[in-house]
mmCIF file of C-alpha atoms and ligand atoms in Angstrom:
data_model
loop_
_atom_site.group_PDB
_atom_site.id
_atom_site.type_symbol
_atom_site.label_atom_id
_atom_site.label_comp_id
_atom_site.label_asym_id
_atom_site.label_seq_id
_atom_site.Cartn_x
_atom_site.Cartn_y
_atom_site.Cartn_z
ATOM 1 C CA UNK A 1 6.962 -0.812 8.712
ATOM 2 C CA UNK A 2 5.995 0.971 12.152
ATOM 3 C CA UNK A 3 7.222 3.991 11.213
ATOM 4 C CA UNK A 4 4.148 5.920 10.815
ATOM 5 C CA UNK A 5 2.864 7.459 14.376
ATOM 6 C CA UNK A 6 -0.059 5.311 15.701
ATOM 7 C CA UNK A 7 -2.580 7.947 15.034
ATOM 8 C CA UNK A 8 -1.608 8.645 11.284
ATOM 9 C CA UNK A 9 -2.363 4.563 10.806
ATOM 10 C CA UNK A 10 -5.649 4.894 13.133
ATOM 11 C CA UNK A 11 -6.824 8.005 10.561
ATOM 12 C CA UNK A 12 -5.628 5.608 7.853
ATOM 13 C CA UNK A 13 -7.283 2.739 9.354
ATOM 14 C CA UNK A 14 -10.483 4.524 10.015
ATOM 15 C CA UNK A 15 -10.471 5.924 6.108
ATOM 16 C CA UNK A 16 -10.415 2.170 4.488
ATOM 17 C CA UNK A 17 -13.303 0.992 6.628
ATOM 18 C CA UNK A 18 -14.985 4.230 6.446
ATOM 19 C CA UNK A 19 -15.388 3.492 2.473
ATOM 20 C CA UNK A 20 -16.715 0.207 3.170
ATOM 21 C CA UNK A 21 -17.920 -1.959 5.844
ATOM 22 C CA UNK A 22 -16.510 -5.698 6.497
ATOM 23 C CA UNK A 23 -18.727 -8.096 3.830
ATOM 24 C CA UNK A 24 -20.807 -5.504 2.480
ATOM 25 C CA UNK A 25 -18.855 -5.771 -0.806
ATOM 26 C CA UNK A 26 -20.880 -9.207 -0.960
ATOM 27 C CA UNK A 27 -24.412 -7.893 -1.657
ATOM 28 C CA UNK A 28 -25.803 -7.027 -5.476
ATOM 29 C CA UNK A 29 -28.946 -5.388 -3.582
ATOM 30 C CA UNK A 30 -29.739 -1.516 -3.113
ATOM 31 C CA UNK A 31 -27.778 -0.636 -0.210
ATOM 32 C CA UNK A 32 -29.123 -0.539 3.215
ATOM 33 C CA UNK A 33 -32.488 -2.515 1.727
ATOM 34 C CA UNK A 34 -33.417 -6.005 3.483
ATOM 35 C CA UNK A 35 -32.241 -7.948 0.521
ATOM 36 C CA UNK A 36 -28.724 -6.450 0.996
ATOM 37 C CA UNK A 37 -28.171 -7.644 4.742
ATOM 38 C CA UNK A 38 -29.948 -10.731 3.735
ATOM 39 C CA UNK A 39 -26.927 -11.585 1.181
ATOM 40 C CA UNK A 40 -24.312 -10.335 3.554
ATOM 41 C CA UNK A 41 -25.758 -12.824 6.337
ATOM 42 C CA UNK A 42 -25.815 -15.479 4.470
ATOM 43 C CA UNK A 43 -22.791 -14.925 2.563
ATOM 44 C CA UNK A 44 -20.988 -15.050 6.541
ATOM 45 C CA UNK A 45 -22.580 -17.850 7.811
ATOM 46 C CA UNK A 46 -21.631 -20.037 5.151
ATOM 47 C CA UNK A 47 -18.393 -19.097 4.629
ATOM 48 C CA UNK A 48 -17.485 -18.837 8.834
ATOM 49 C CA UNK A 49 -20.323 -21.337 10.390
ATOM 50 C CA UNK A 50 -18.309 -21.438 13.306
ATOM 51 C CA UNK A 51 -19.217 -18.060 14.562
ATOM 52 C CA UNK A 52 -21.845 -19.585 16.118
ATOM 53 C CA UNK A 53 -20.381 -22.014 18.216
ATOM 54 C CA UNK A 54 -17.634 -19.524 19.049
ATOM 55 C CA UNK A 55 -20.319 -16.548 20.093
ATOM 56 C CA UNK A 56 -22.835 -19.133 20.923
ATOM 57 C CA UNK A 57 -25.234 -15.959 20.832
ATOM 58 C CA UNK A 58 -28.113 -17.547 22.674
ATOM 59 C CA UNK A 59 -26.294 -17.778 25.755
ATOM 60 C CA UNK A 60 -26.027 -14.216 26.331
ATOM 61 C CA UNK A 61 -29.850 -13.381 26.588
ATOM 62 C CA UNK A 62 -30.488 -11.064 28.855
ATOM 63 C CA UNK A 63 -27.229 -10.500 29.413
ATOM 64 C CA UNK A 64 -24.961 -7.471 28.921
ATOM 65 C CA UNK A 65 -22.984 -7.859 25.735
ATOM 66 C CA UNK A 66 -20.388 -5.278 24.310
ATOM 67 C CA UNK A 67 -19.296 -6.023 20.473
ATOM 68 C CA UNK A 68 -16.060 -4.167 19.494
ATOM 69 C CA UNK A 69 -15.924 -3.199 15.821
ATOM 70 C CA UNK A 70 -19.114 -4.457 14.665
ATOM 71 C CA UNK A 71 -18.709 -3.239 10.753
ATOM 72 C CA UNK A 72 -21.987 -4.313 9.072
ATOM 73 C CA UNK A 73 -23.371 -5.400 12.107
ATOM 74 C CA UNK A 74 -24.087 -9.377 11.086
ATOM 75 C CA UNK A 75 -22.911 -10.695 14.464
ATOM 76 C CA UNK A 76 -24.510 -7.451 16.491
ATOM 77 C CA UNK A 77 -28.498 -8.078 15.296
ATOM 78 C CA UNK A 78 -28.142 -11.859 16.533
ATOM 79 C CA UNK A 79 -27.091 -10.460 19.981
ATOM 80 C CA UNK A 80 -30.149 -8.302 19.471
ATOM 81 C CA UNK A 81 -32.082 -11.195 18.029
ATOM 82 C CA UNK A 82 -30.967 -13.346 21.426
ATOM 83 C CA UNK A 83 -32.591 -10.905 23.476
ATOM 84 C CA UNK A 84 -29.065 -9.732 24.572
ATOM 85 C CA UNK A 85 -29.042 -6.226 25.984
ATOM 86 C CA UNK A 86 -26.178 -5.343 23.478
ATOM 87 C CA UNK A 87 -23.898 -2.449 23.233
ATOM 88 C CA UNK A 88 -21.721 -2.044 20.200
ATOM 89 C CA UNK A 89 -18.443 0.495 19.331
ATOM 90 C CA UNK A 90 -17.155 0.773 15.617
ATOM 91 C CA UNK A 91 -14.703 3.198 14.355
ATOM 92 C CA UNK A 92 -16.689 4.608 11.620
ATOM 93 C CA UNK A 93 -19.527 6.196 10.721
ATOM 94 C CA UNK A 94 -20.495 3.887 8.133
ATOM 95 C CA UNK A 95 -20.779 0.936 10.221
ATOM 96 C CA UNK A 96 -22.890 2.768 12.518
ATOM 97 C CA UNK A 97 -24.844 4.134 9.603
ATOM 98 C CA UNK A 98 -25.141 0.099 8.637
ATOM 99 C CA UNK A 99 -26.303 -1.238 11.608
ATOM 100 C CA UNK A 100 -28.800 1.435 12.427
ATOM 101 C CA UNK A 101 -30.349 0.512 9.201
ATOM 102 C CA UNK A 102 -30.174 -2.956 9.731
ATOM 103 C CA UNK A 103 -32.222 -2.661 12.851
ATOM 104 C CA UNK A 104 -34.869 -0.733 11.575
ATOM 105 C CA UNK A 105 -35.368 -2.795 8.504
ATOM 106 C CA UNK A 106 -35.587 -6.007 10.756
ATOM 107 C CA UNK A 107 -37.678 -4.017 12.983
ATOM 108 C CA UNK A 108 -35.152 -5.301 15.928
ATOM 109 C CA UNK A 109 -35.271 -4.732 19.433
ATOM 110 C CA UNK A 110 -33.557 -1.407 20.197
ATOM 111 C CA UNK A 111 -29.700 -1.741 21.222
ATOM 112 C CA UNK A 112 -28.741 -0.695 24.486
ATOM 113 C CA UNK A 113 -26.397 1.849 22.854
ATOM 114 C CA UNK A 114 -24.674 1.787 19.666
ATOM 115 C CA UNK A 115 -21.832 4.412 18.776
ATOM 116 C CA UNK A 116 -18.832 5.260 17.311
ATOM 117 C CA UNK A 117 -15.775 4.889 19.712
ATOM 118 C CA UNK A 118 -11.904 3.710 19.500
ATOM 119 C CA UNK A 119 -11.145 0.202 20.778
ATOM 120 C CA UNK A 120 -8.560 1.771 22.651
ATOM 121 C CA UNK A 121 -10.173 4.216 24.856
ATOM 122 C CA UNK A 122 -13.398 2.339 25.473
ATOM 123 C CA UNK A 123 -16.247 4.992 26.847
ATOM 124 C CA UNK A 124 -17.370 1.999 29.304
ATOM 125 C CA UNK A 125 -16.704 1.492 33.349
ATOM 126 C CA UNK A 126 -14.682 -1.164 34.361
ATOM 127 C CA UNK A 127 -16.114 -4.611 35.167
ATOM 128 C CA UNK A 128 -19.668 -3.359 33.366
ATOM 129 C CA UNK A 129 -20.295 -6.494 30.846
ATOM 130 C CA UNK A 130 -21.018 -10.343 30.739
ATOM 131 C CA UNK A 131 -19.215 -10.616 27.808
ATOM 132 C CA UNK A 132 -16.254 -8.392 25.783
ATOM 133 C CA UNK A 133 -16.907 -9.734 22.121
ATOM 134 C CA UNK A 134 -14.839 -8.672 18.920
ATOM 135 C CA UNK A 135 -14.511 -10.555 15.688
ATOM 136 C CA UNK A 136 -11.424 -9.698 13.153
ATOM 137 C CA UNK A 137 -11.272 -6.418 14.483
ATOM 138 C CA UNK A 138 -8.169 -5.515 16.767
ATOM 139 C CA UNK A 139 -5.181 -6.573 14.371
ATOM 140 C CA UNK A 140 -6.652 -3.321 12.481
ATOM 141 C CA UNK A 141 -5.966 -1.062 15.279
ATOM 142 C CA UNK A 142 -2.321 0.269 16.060
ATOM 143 C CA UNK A 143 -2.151 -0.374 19.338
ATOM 144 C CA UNK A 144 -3.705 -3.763 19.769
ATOM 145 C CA UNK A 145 -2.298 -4.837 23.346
ATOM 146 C CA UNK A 146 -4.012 -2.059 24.400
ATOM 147 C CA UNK A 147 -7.257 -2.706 22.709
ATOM 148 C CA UNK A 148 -7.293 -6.045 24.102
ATOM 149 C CA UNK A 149 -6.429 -4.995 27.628
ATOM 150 C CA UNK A 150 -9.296 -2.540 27.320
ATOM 151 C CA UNK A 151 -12.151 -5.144 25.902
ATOM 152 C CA UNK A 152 -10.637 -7.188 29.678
ATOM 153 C CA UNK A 153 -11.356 -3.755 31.548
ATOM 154 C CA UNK A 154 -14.389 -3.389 30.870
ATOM 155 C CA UNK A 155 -15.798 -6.871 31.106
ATOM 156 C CA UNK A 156 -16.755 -8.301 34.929
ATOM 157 C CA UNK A 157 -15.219 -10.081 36.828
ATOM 158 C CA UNK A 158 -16.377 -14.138 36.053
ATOM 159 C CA UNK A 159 -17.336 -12.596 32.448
ATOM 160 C CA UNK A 160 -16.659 -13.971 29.201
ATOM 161 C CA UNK A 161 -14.471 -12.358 26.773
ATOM 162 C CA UNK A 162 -14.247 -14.010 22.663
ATOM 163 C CA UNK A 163 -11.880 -12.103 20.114
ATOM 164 C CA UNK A 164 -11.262 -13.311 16.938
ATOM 165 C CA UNK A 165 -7.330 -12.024 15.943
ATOM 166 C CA UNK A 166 -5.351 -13.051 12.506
ATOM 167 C CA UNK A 167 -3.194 -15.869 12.685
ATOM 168 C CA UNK A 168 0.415 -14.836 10.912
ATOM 169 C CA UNK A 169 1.267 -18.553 10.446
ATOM 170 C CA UNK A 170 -1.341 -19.550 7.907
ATOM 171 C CA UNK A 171 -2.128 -20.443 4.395
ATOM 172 C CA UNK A 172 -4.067 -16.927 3.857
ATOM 173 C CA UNK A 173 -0.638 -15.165 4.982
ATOM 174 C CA UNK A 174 1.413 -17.535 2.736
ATOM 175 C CA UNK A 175 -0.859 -16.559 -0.571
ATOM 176 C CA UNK A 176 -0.746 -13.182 0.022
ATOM 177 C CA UNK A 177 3.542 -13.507 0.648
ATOM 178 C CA UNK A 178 3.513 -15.902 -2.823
ATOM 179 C CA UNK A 179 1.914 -13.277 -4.165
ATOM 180 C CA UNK A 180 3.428 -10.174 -3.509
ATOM 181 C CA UNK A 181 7.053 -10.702 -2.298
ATOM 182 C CA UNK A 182 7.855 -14.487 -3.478
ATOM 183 C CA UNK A 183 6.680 -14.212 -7.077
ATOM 184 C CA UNK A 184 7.913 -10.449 -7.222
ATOM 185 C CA UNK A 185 11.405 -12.163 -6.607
ATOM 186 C CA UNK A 186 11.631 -10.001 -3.203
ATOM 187 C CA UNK A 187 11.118 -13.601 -1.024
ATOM 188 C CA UNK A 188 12.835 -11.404 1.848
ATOM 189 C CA UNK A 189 9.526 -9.204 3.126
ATOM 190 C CA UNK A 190 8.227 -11.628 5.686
ATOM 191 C CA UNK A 191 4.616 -12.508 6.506
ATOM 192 C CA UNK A 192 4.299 -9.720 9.221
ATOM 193 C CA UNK A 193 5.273 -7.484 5.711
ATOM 194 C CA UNK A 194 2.511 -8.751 3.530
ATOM 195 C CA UNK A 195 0.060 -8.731 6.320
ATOM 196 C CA UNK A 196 0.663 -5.615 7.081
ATOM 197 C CA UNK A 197 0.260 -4.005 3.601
ATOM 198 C CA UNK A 198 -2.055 -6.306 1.630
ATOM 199 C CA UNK A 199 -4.933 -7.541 4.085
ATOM 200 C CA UNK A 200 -7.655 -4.497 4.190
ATOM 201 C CA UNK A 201 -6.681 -1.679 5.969
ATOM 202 C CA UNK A 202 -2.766 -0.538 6.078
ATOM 203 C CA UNK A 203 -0.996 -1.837 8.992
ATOM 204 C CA UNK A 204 -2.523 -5.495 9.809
ATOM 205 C CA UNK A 205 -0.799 -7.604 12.003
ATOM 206 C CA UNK A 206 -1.674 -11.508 12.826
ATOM 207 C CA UNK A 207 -0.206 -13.412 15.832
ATOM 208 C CA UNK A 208 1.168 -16.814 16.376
ATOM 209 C CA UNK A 209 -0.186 -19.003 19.014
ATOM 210 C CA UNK A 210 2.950 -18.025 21.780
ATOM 211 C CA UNK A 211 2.478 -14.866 21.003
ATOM 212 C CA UNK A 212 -1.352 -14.757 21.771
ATOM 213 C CA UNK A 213 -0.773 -16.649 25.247
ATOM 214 C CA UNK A 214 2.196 -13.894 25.470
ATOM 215 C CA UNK A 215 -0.459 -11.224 25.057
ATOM 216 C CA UNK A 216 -3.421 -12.624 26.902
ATOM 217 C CA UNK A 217 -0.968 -13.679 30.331
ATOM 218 C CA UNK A 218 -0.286 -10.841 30.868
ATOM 219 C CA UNK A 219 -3.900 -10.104 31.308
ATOM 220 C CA UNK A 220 -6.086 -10.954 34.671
ATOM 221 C CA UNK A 221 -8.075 -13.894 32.353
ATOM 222 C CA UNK A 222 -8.380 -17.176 32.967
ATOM 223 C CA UNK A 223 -9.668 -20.762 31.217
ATOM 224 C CA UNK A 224 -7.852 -19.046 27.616
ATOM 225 C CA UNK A 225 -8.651 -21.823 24.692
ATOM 226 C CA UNK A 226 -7.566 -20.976 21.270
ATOM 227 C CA UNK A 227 -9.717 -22.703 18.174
ATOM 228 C CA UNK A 228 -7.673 -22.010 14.714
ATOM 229 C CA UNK A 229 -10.550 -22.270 12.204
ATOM 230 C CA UNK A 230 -9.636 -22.232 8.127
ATOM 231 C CA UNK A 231 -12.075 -20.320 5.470
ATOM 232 C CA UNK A 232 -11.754 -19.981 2.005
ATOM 233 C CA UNK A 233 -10.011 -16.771 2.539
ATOM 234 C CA UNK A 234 -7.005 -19.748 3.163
ATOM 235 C CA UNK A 235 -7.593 -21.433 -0.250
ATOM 236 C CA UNK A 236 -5.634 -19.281 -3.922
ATOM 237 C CA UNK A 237 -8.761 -17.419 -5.492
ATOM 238 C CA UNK A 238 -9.305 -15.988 -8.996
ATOM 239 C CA UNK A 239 -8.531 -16.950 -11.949
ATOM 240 C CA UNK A 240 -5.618 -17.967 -11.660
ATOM 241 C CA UNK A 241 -3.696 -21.286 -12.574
ATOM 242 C CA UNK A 242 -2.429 -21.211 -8.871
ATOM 243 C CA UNK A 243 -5.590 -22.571 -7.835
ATOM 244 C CA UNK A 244 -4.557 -26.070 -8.357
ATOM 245 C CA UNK A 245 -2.290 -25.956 -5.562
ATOM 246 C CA UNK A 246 -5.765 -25.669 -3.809
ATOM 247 C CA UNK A 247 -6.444 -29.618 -3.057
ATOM 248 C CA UNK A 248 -2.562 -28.912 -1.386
ATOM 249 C CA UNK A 249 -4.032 -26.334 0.747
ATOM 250 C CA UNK A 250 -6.599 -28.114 1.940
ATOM 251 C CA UNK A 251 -4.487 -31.085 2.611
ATOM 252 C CA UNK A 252 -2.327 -29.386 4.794
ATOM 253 C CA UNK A 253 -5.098 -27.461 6.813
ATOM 254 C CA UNK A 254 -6.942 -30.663 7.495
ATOM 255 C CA UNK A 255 -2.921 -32.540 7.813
ATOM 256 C CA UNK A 256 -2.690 -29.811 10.485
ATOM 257 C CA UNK A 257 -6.307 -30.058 12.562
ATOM 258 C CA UNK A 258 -6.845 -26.516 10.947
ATOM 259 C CA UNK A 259 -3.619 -25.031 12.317
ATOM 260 C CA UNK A 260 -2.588 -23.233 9.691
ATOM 261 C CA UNK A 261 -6.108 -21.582 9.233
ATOM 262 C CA UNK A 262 -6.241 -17.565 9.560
ATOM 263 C CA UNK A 263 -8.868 -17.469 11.975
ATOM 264 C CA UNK A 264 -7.704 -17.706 15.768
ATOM 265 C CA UNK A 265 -10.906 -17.956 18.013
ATOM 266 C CA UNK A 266 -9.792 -16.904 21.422
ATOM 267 C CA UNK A 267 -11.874 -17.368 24.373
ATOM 268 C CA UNK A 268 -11.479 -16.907 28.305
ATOM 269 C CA UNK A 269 -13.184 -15.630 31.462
ATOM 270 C CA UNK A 270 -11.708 -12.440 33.404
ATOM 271 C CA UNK A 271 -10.706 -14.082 36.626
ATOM 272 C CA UNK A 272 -12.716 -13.201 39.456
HETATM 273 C C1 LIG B 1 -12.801 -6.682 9.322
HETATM 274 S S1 LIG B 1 -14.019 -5.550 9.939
HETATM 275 C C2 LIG B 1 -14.872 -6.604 11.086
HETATM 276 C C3 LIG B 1 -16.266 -6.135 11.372
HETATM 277 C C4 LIG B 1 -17.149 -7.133 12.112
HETATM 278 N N1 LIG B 1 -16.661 -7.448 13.419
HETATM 279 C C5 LIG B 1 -17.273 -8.382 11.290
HETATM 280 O O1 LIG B 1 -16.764 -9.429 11.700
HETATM 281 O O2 LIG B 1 -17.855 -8.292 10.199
HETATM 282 C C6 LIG B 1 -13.055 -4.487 11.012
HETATM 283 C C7 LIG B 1 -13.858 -3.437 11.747
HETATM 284 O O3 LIG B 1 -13.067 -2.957 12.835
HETATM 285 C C8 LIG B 1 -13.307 -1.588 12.994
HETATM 286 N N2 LIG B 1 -12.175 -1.020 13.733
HETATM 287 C C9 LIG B 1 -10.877 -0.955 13.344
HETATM 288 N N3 LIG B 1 -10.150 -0.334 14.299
HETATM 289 C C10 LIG B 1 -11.001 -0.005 15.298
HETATM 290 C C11 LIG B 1 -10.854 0.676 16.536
HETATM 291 N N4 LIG B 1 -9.687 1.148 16.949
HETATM 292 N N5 LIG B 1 -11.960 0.852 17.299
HETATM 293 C C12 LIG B 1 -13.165 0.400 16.914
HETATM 294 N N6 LIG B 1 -13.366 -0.257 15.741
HETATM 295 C C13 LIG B 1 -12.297 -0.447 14.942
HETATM 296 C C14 LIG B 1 -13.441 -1.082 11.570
HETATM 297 O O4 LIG B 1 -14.082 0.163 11.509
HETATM 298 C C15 LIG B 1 -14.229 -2.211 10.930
HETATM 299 O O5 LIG B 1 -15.615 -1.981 11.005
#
């Protein structure tokens, strides 16, 4: 399973998301028109309101803001929108070619920079921004200790730093096991197995809880609060008679306090 050399997954990594940007494959419009980011905003905010109290967007006006992997772009234009001065890294191409249009058809204020750069060899200073933002982005990359330890590098001192990372221990993980191990009479491939070869981009990996505060000690952060938040990416979709055991699901997120939801919200400050 971690066999292939880190930058053979990266190329592989960069490939999937190259073809498509994170949500886009929610809008009917032209590409790139106004009516295309307009379904793939509101398609995000109401499947994952909490973004906003998790970015809390407003807060950072003025201030210097780096977004890691910012795909489409959704979250990027409302640092832009907050009067934010905003700096943003993606992988590909194509979310760069995304978000460039998306500025220019909202007419937005101009970015402080926008370009395409690894996660794991950030082009930044240390101790440059207010905040180190990334949403669902470094459980893609190979080397994702390092991707977080570089997002902390680069953020100041007393900063703010918000990741979202993949919980492994959640309902989404257990479909997508039911789905291709249990019911293919292979229970044995774990979760880490079916996260790793059937959620987007080869080589996904999602963390528990200990394993996060594992990760993130390690690291010179402080004030670390972890918000597990459920979506519909949790609940059995398609048509398929396994959505009745949907009102289950749902019972057991909200039995849990949304524990077993695959979004972990991670926030801290870089100690001073
Ligand atoms: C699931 S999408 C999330 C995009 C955006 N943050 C959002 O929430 O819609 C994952 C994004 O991470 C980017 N990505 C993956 N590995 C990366 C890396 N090593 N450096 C920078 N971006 C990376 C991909 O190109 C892709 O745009």
């Amino acid at each position: 399973m971690t066999e292939t050399p880190a930058t053979d997954l990266k190329d592989q990594v960069r490939s999937y998301w190259d073809r498509q940007s994170c949500d886009t494959d929610q809008a009917r419009s032209a590409k790139f028109s106004r009516a295309y980011f307009e379904e793939i905003e509101r398609w995000r905010y109401r499947e994952q309101p909490f973004i906003h109290a998790f970015a809390q967007f407003t807060r950072y006006h003025g201030k210097r803001v780096l977004e890691v992997g910012f795909g489409a772009g959704t979250d990027f234009i409302q640092w832009l929108r907050a009067g934010a001065q905003a700096t943003g890294v993606d992988l590909t191409q194509e979310a760069l070619d995304n978000l460039s249009h998306r500025i220019a058809v909202y007419g937005l204020p101009s970015p402080h920079s926008i370009r395409v750069a690894d996660a794991e060899n950030l082009p930044f200073d240390s101790d440059t921004f207010d905040l180190g933002y990334s949403f669902g982005v470094l459980h893609h990359t190979p080397r994702t200790e390092r991707a977080v330890a570089e997002l902390v590098r680069v953020v100041k001192p007393g900063g703010d730093f918000k990741i979202m990372l993949y919980n492994r221990r959640s309902l989404a993980v257990f479909n997508l096991w039911a789905k291709h191990a249990l019911l293919r009479g292979r229970p044995w491939l774990g979760f880490r197995w079916a996260l790793w070869n059937h959620m987007e981009s080869i080589g996904t990996k999602g963390y528990t809880r200990r394993e996060l505060r594992a990760m993130l000690g390690a690291l010179p952060l402080q004030d670390l609060q972890i918000r597990t938040e459920a979506t519909t990416i949790d609940q059995i979709a398609g048509p398929s008679v396994f959505r009745l055991l949907n009102p289950l699901h749902r019972f057991a997120l909200r039995f849990s306090g949304n524990r077993l939801g695959f979004f972990h919200c991670i926030a801290a400050s870089k100690r001073a």
